[in-house]
GROMACS .gro file of C-alpha atoms in nm:
model
  342
    1GLU     CA    1   0.300   0.042   0.058
    2LEU     CA    2   0.434  -0.257  -0.122
    3SER     CA    3   0.778  -0.176   0.011
    4LYS     CA    4   0.651  -0.334   0.328
    5CYS     CA    5   0.423  -0.616   0.215
    6SER     CA    6   0.249  -0.786  -0.074
    7LYS     CA    7  -0.112  -0.907  -0.091
    8SER     CA    8  -0.024  -1.218  -0.295
    9PRO     CA    9  -0.124  -1.529  -0.093
   10SER     CA   10   0.178  -1.720  -0.229
   11PHE     CA   11   0.423  -1.442  -0.143
   12PRO     CA   12   0.706  -1.604   0.058
   13ARG     CA   13   0.597  -1.599   0.419
   14ASN     CA   14   0.947  -1.581   0.557
   15ARG     CA   15   1.007  -1.244   0.387
   16LEU     CA   16   0.695  -1.114   0.566
   17LYS     CA   17   0.780  -1.287   0.896
   18ALA     CA   18   0.420  -1.406   0.862
   19SER     CA   19   0.417  -1.647   1.156
   20ARG     CA   20   0.616  -1.437   1.403
   21GLU     CA   21   0.462  -1.316   1.733
   22VAL     CA   22   0.643  -1.065   1.957
   23GLU     CA   23   0.741  -1.106   2.318
   24PRO     CA   24   0.628  -0.784   2.493
   25VAL     CA   25   0.894  -0.538   2.604
   26ASP     CA   26   0.752  -0.244   2.798
   27LEU     CA   27   0.896   0.096   2.890
   28PRO     CA   28   0.795   0.305   3.192
   29ASN     CA   29   0.589   0.622   3.150
   30CYS     CA   30   0.457   0.573   2.797
   31HIS     CA   31   0.162   0.767   2.662
   32LEU     CA   32  -0.008   0.810   2.328
   33VAL     CA   33   0.066   1.144   2.166
   34ARG     CA   34  -0.236   1.376   2.154
   35GLY     CA   35  -0.322   1.497   1.804
   36VAL     CA   36  -0.197   1.188   1.616
   37GLU     CA   37  -0.485   0.968   1.500
   38SER     CA   38  -0.405   0.844   1.147
   39GLY     CA   39  -0.039   0.738   1.138
   40SER     CA   40   0.297   0.900   1.192
   41GLU     CA   41   0.500   0.716   0.931
   42ASP     CA   42   0.822   0.912   0.982
   43ILE     CA   43   0.966   1.140   1.247
   44ASP     CA   44   1.260   1.381   1.243
   45ILE     CA   45   1.368   1.569   1.556
   46LEU     CA   46   1.566   1.896   1.549
   47PRO     CA   47   1.850   1.955   1.802
   48SER     CA   48   1.612   2.203   1.973
   49GLY     CA   49   1.362   1.921   2.052
   50LEU     CA   50   1.103   2.015   1.793
   51ALA     CA   51   0.984   1.697   1.622
   52PHE     CA   52   0.828   1.681   1.274
   53LEU     CA   53   0.582   1.398   1.212
   54SER     CA   54   0.465   1.283   0.869
   55VAL     CA   55   0.098   1.183   0.908
   56GLY     CA   56  -0.195   1.049   0.706
   57LEU     CA   57  -0.006   0.833   0.454
   58LYS     CA   58  -0.247   0.652   0.221
   59VAL     CA   59  -0.129   0.331   0.055
   60PRO     CA   60  -0.333   0.116  -0.185
   61GLY     CA   61  -0.458  -0.193   0.002
   62ILE     CA   62  -0.342  -0.076   0.347
   63GLN     CA   63  -0.566   0.013   0.641
   64CYS     CA   64  -0.644   0.387   0.679
   65PHE     CA   65  -0.841   0.542   0.967
   66ALA     CA   66  -0.897   0.882   0.792
   67PRO     CA   67  -0.936   0.807   0.417
   68GLU     CA   68  -1.097   1.143   0.337
   69LYS     CA   69  -0.840   1.361   0.518
   70PRO     CA   70  -0.525   1.473   0.331
   71GLY     CA   71  -0.190   1.402   0.488
   72GLY     CA   72   0.010   1.665   0.670
   73ILE     CA   73   0.315   1.753   0.878
   74LEU     CA   74   0.272   1.784   1.255
   75LEU     CA   75   0.501   1.959   1.501
   76LEU     CA   76   0.564   1.829   1.855
   77ASP     CA   77   0.768   2.020   2.113
   78LEU     CA   78   0.947   1.752   2.318
   79ASN     CA   79   1.056   2.017   2.574
   80GLN     CA   80   0.697   2.034   2.699
   81ASP     CA   81   0.536   1.783   2.935
   82LYS     CA   82   0.298   1.556   2.737
   83PRO     CA   83   0.288   1.788   2.438
   84ARG     CA   84   0.012   1.789   2.178
   85ALA     CA   85   0.105   1.754   1.806
   86LEU     CA   86  -0.003   2.057   1.604
   87GLU     CA   87  -0.045   2.063   1.226
   88LEU     CA   88   0.187   2.303   1.045
   89ARG     CA   89   0.034   2.547   0.797
   90VAL     CA   90   0.174   2.524   0.444
   91SER     CA   91   0.227   2.825   0.216
   92ARG     CA   92  -0.024   2.908  -0.055
   93GLY     CA   93   0.023   2.752  -0.393
   94PHE     CA   94   0.108   2.405  -0.263
   95ASP     CA   95  -0.161   2.141  -0.331
   96LEU     CA   96  -0.259   2.024   0.016
   97THR     CA   97  -0.560   1.822  -0.107
   98SER     CA   98  -0.330   1.557  -0.263
   99PHE     CA   99  -0.056   1.579   0.006
  100ASN     CA  100   0.042   1.220   0.090
  101PRO     CA  101   0.367   1.243   0.290
  102HIS     CA  102   0.594   0.945   0.349
  103GLY     CA  103   0.957   0.967   0.465
  104ILE     CA  104   1.095   1.302   0.585
  105SER     CA  105   1.433   1.458   0.668
  106THR     CA  106   1.558   1.794   0.796
  107PHE     CA  107   1.863   1.998   0.701
  108ILE     CA  108   1.993   2.298   0.898
  109ASP     CA  109   2.188   2.553   0.691
  110GLU     CA  110   2.491   2.747   0.815
  111ASP     CA  111   2.267   3.048   0.879
  112GLY     CA  112   2.029   2.834   1.093
  113ALA     CA  113   1.756   2.802   0.834
  114VAL     CA  114   1.570   2.467   0.868
  115TYR     CA  115   1.468   2.279   0.552
  116LEU     CA  116   1.222   1.991   0.556
  117PHE     CA  117   1.236   1.732   0.276
  118VAL     CA  118   0.922   1.518   0.227
  119ALA     CA  119   0.872   1.208   0.011
  120ASN     CA  120   0.522   1.270  -0.127
  121HIS     CA  121   0.273   1.054  -0.319
  122PRO     CA  122   0.014   1.289  -0.473
  123GLU     CA  123  -0.238   1.062  -0.653
  124PHE     CA  124   0.007   0.776  -0.574
  125LYS     CA  125   0.280   0.930  -0.787
  126SER     CA  126   0.627   1.016  -0.644
  127THR     CA  127   0.783   1.353  -0.572
  128VAL     CA  128   1.017   1.504  -0.313
  129GLU     CA  129   0.895   1.833  -0.169
  130ILE     CA  130   1.137   2.083  -0.016
  131PHE     CA  131   1.006   2.328   0.243
  132ARG     CA  132   1.163   2.587   0.472
  133PHE     CA  133   1.038   2.579   0.831
  134GLU     CA  134   0.919   2.918   0.958
  135GLU     CA  135   0.935   2.869   1.334
  136GLU     CA  136   0.793   3.207   1.434
  137ASP     CA  137   0.452   3.124   1.284
  138ASN     CA  138   0.466   2.741   1.279
  139SER     CA  139   0.445   2.713   0.904
  140LEU     CA  140   0.619   2.551   0.607
  141LEU     CA  141   0.717   2.761   0.303
  142HIS     CA  142   0.712   2.541  -0.006
  143LEU     CA  143   1.027   2.595  -0.212
  144LYS     CA  144   1.045   2.317  -0.472
  145THR     CA  145   0.891   1.998  -0.608
  146VAL     CA  146   1.137   1.742  -0.736
  147ARG     CA  147   1.014   1.491  -0.998
  148HIS     CA  148   1.252   1.261  -1.185
  149GLU     CA  149   1.246   0.932  -1.373
  150LEU     CA  150   1.501   0.804  -1.122
  151LEU     CA  151   1.244   0.863  -0.845
  152PRO     CA  152   0.966   0.624  -0.953
  153SER     CA  153   0.867   0.512  -0.601
  154VAL     CA  154   1.042   0.722  -0.340
  155ASN     CA  155   1.008   0.598   0.014
  156ASP     CA  156   1.249   0.795   0.233
  157VAL     CA  157   1.501   1.077   0.207
  158VAL     CA  158   1.802   1.201   0.399
  159ALA     CA  159   1.894   1.565   0.331
  160VAL     CA  160   2.260   1.661   0.288
  161GLY     CA  161   2.218   2.019   0.165
  162PRO     CA  162   1.948   2.281   0.103
  163GLU     CA  163   1.860   2.115  -0.231
  164HIS     CA  164   2.061   1.793  -0.198
  165PHE     CA  165   1.948   1.453  -0.074
  166TYR     CA  166   1.974   1.078  -0.094
  167ALA     CA  167   1.646   0.891  -0.147
  168THR     CA  168   1.538   0.529  -0.148
  169ASN     CA  169   1.308   0.382  -0.412
  170SER     CA  170   1.117   0.094  -0.257
  171HIS     CA  171   1.010  -0.020  -0.606
  172TYR     CA  172   1.166  -0.009  -0.949
  173PHE     CA  173   0.831   0.052  -1.121
  174SER     CA  174   0.569   0.319  -1.060
  175ASP     CA  175   0.275   0.120  -1.203
  176LEU     CA  176   0.081  -0.055  -0.925
  177PHE     CA  177   0.050  -0.396  -1.100
  178LEU     CA  178   0.419  -0.397  -1.190
  179LYS     CA  179   0.502  -0.312  -0.826
  180TYR     CA  180   0.313  -0.622  -0.714
  181LEU     CA  181   0.491  -0.830  -0.974
  182GLU     CA  182   0.842  -0.710  -0.887
  183VAL     CA  183   0.782  -0.776  -0.517
  184TYR     CA  184   0.638  -1.120  -0.591
  185LEU     CA  185   0.931  -1.211  -0.820
  186ASN     CA  186   1.184  -1.067  -0.577
  187LEU     CA  187   1.369  -0.885  -0.854
  188ARG     CA  188   1.599  -0.688  -0.616
  189TRP     CA  189   1.587  -0.386  -0.848
  190THR     CA  190   1.531  -0.119  -0.582
  191ASN     CA  191   1.795   0.147  -0.518
  192VAL     CA  192   1.932   0.460  -0.358
  193ILE     CA  193   1.970   0.777  -0.565
  194TYR     CA  194   2.158   1.101  -0.502
  195TYR     CA  195   1.991   1.424  -0.609
  196SER     CA  196   2.140   1.766  -0.655
  197PRO     CA  197   2.034   2.052  -0.885
  198GLU     CA  198   2.336   1.960  -1.099
  199GLY     CA  199   2.226   1.599  -1.156
  200VAL     CA  200   2.063   1.278  -1.036
  201ARG     CA  201   2.224   0.932  -1.028
  202VAL     CA  202   2.189   0.587  -0.876
  203VAL     CA  203   2.450   0.544  -0.600
  204ALA     CA  204   2.350   0.197  -0.468
  205ASP     CA  205   2.128  -0.079  -0.601
  206GLY     CA  206   2.038  -0.447  -0.575
  207PHE     CA  207   1.810  -0.408  -0.273
  208ASP     CA  208   1.505  -0.627  -0.222
  209SER     CA  209   1.300  -0.331  -0.091
  210ALA     CA  210   1.505  -0.023   0.000
  211ASN     CA  211   1.316   0.165   0.271
  212GLY     CA  212   1.444   0.384   0.554
  213ILE     CA  213   1.765   0.584   0.509
  214THR     CA  214   1.972   0.797   0.747
  215MET     CA  215   2.327   0.922   0.801
  216SER     CA  216   2.585   0.892   1.080
  217PRO     CA  217   2.641   1.204   1.294
  218ASP     CA  218   2.987   1.257   1.134
  219GLU     CA  219   2.822   1.225   0.789
  220LYS     CA  220   3.075   0.961   0.680
  221TYR     CA  221   2.825   0.674   0.657
  222VAL     CA  222   2.476   0.623   0.516
  223TYR     CA  223   2.249   0.348   0.655
  224VAL     CA  224   1.986   0.184   0.436
  225ALA     CA  225   1.706  -0.047   0.556
  226ASP     CA  226   1.615  -0.333   0.321
  227SER     CA  227   1.271  -0.434   0.453
  228PHE     CA  228   1.199  -0.778   0.306
  229ALA     CA  229   1.563  -0.888   0.331
  230HIS     CA  230   1.553  -0.800   0.705
  231GLU     CA  231   1.883  -0.614   0.661
  232ILE     CA  232   2.048  -0.278   0.727
  233HIS     CA  233   2.325  -0.185   0.485
  234VAL     CA  234   2.614   0.030   0.610
  235MET     CA  235   2.748   0.241   0.323
  236GLU     CA  236   3.053   0.464   0.320
  237LYS     CA  237   2.987   0.810   0.175
  238HIS     CA  238   3.259   0.959  -0.046
  239ALA     CA  239   3.338   1.320  -0.135
  240ASN     CA  240   3.165   1.283  -0.476
  241ARG     CA  241   2.853   1.154  -0.285
  242SER     CA  242   2.894   0.800  -0.419
  243LEU     CA  243   2.835   0.512  -0.175
  244THR     CA  244   3.022   0.186  -0.123
  245GLN     CA  245   2.898  -0.096   0.099
  246VAL     CA  246   3.095  -0.158   0.420
  247LYS     CA  247   2.881  -0.434   0.570
  248VAL     CA  248   2.530  -0.570   0.620
  249LEU     CA  249   2.346  -0.623   0.950
  250HIS     CA  250   2.107  -0.920   0.942
  251LEU     CA  251   1.798  -0.891   1.165
  252ASP     CA  252   1.496  -1.110   1.241
  253THR     CA  253   1.229  -0.854   1.156
  254VAL     CA  254   1.094  -0.639   0.872
  255VAL     CA  255   1.288  -0.315   0.911
  256ASP     CA  256   1.130   0.018   0.819
  257ASN     CA  257   1.260   0.368   0.905
  258LEU     CA  258   1.598   0.442   1.059
  259SER     CA  259   1.694   0.724   1.299
  260ILE     CA  260   2.026   0.826   1.451
  261ASP     CA  261   2.088   0.937   1.808
  262PRO     CA  262   2.319   1.233   1.732
  263SER     CA  263   2.488   1.211   2.074
  264THR     CA  264   2.585   0.843   2.054
  265GLY     CA  265   2.561   0.741   1.688
  266ASP     CA  266   2.323   0.460   1.791
  267LEU     CA  267   2.080   0.347   1.524
  268TRP     CA  268   1.707   0.329   1.617
  269VAL     CA  269   1.487   0.113   1.399
  270GLY     CA  270   1.106   0.097   1.364
  271CYS     CA  271   1.009  -0.259   1.270
  272HIS     CA  272   0.719  -0.482   1.165
  273PRO     CA  273   0.750  -0.814   1.354
  274ASN     CA  274   0.480  -0.968   1.134
  275CYS     CA  275   0.415  -0.784   0.811
  276LEU     CA  276   0.125  -0.997   0.698
  277LYS     CA  277  -0.093  -0.839   0.967
  278LEU     CA  278  -0.033  -0.497   0.810
  279ILE     CA  279  -0.185  -0.618   0.483
  280ILE     CA  280  -0.469  -0.838   0.610
  281TYR     CA  281  -0.587  -0.602   0.882
  282ASP     CA  282  -0.788  -0.754   1.166
  283ALA     CA  283  -0.876  -0.518   1.452
  284SER     CA  284  -0.896  -0.818   1.687
  285ASN     CA  285  -0.543  -0.931   1.594
  286PRO     CA  286  -0.367  -0.609   1.489
  287PRO     CA  287  -0.012  -0.562   1.358
  288ALA     CA  288   0.249  -0.545   1.632
  289SER     CA  289   0.516  -0.282   1.701
  290GLU     CA  290   0.886  -0.331   1.763
  291VAL     CA  291   1.177  -0.093   1.822
  292LEU     CA  292   1.540  -0.195   1.796
  293ARG     CA  293   1.843  -0.001   1.916
  294ILE     CA  294   2.177  -0.087   1.748
  295GLN     CA  295   2.489   0.028   1.935
  296ASN     CA  296   2.845   0.029   1.795
  297VAL     CA  297   2.708  -0.007   1.443
  298LEU     CA  298   3.050   0.018   1.281
  299SER     CA  299   3.226  -0.229   1.516
  300GLU     CA  300   3.284  -0.600   1.456
  301ALA     CA  301   3.001  -0.688   1.694
  302PRO     CA  302   2.713  -0.437   1.696
  303ALA     CA  303   2.480  -0.473   1.996
  304VAL     CA  304   2.114  -0.514   1.897
  305THR     CA  305   1.855  -0.458   2.172
  306THR     CA  306   1.477  -0.476   2.158
  307VAL     CA  307   1.382  -0.157   2.348
  308TYR     CA  308   1.006  -0.178   2.295
  309ALA     CA  309   0.769  -0.445   2.164
  310ASN     CA  310   0.388  -0.455   2.178
  311ASN     CA  311   0.134  -0.694   2.022
  312GLY     CA  312  -0.077  -0.411   1.886
  313SER     CA  313  -0.288  -0.366   2.198
  314VAL     CA  314  -0.125  -0.024   2.254
  315LEU     CA  315   0.050   0.062   1.926
  316GLN     CA  316  -0.011  -0.089   1.582
  317GLY     CA  317   0.235  -0.110   1.294
  318SER     CA  318   0.543   0.081   1.415
  319THR     CA  319   0.750   0.239   1.138
  320VAL     CA  320   0.999   0.471   1.313
  321ALA     CA  321   1.163   0.541   1.649
  322SER     CA  322   1.347   0.861   1.729
  323VAL     CA  323   1.512   0.977   2.050
  324TYR     CA  324   1.568   1.314   2.219
  325GLY     CA  325   1.676   1.397   2.574
  326GLY     CA  326   1.595   1.058   2.726
  327GLN     CA  327   1.265   1.035   2.541
  328LEU     CA  328   1.161   0.785   2.274
  329LEU     CA  329   0.904   0.878   2.010
  330ILE     CA  330   0.755   0.588   1.811
  331GLY     CA  331   0.554   0.644   1.491
  332THR     CA  332   0.325   0.408   1.296
  333LEU     CA  333   0.202   0.344   0.945
  334PHE     CA  334  -0.167   0.426   1.010
  335HIS     CA  335  -0.224   0.421   1.387
  336ARG     CA  336  -0.110   0.650   1.672
  337ALA     CA  337   0.227   0.772   1.804
  338LEU     CA  338   0.377   0.678   2.142
  339GLN     CA  339   0.607   0.885   2.366
  340CYS     CA  340   0.810   0.700   2.632
  341GLN     CA  341   1.078   0.775   2.887
  342LEU     CA  342   1.397   0.574   2.838
   0.00000   0.00000   0.00000
C-alpha cells in the first residue's frame, strides 16, 4: 500500500531509505511457518499463545504471490512445536471473496470472549470488521462492518472495547490517484481516529503516513508508527479517549506494524530497511526484513536493538514482529512468516 511506498521515480529517496542495505542479524533456531505462503501482514497473539495472522493482503502495484486467492485469517498455536498455521472458518453471510485483511487487533471481554478487529479493503475500499473468535470450532463469527467517512484508508487498529477501537488512516484520500499525489506532495494529512458506537472523531493528526498502532500494557499510552517519517509517536491516552503527544522516537528505517510484549512493555517493530525494493520487486534482489526491539520506551533514553535483519534471502518485506514465551514471530507484506527462538 502507498502507506509504505510510492511508485513515483522522483519520490524523495530518503523517505524510502532507497539506498540502504541491512547488516545481517541472525537468531538461532528460526524456521519458516508452515501454511503461510502469501504474506502475514499483521499478527496478534492472545495470552494463551494462540496467534492470529492476517494473510493475503492485495495492494495495487505491490508484489502478490497468490493474486486469485482471497485473504484470510490464520491461527497458529505457539504452544506446539513447529506448529502449522490453519485458516479460520468465517460465519455465513460475510463476503469472503473480497476479504482483503490488513491490520488486526484482539480484545478480550470480562467474560473471556475474544473479539478480533480487522482492517479490510474489499475492492480496495476501507472497512473495519469485528468478529468473535469461537475457539471450540476454530471459527470467526462476523458481528459488524464499520464504514465511515473518517476511515478513508484504514491501515491498522487497536481494540479497546467490544465495539471500540483506535485506527490509523495511512492516507487522507480513498481515490488511488489522489493517494499517490498526497504521498508525493508529503501533505502530512494522515491521522488516528477513535471509533465507538456513540461517535467517531479524529484524535491525532499531522502524520506523514500513519501506519501501525498499539497500546501499552497498562493502557495509558498509545504508540503510532509514522512510516515515511521513520518515527514512532508516543501518545498519552485520556479518560475521554483523546490522545496527546508525549514524545517522538526517531529511527533509521521505514517502520510498519507495532507490537507490545505484555510482560515487559517492550515495543517490537516490523520494518522495511529499503522500501523501494517493495515497490520495484526483483526476485534476485528482494526487499529485506528488519525487526527492532525498543526497551524503556517511556524513559529519557529508550534502548533500540536490531534483533533480526535479513537481506531477503530468508524473509522478504517484514511488516510485524510479535513475541510470546521466548518466541519471536515475524510477518511480511506478501512473503512468508518466520518463527524464531529468542
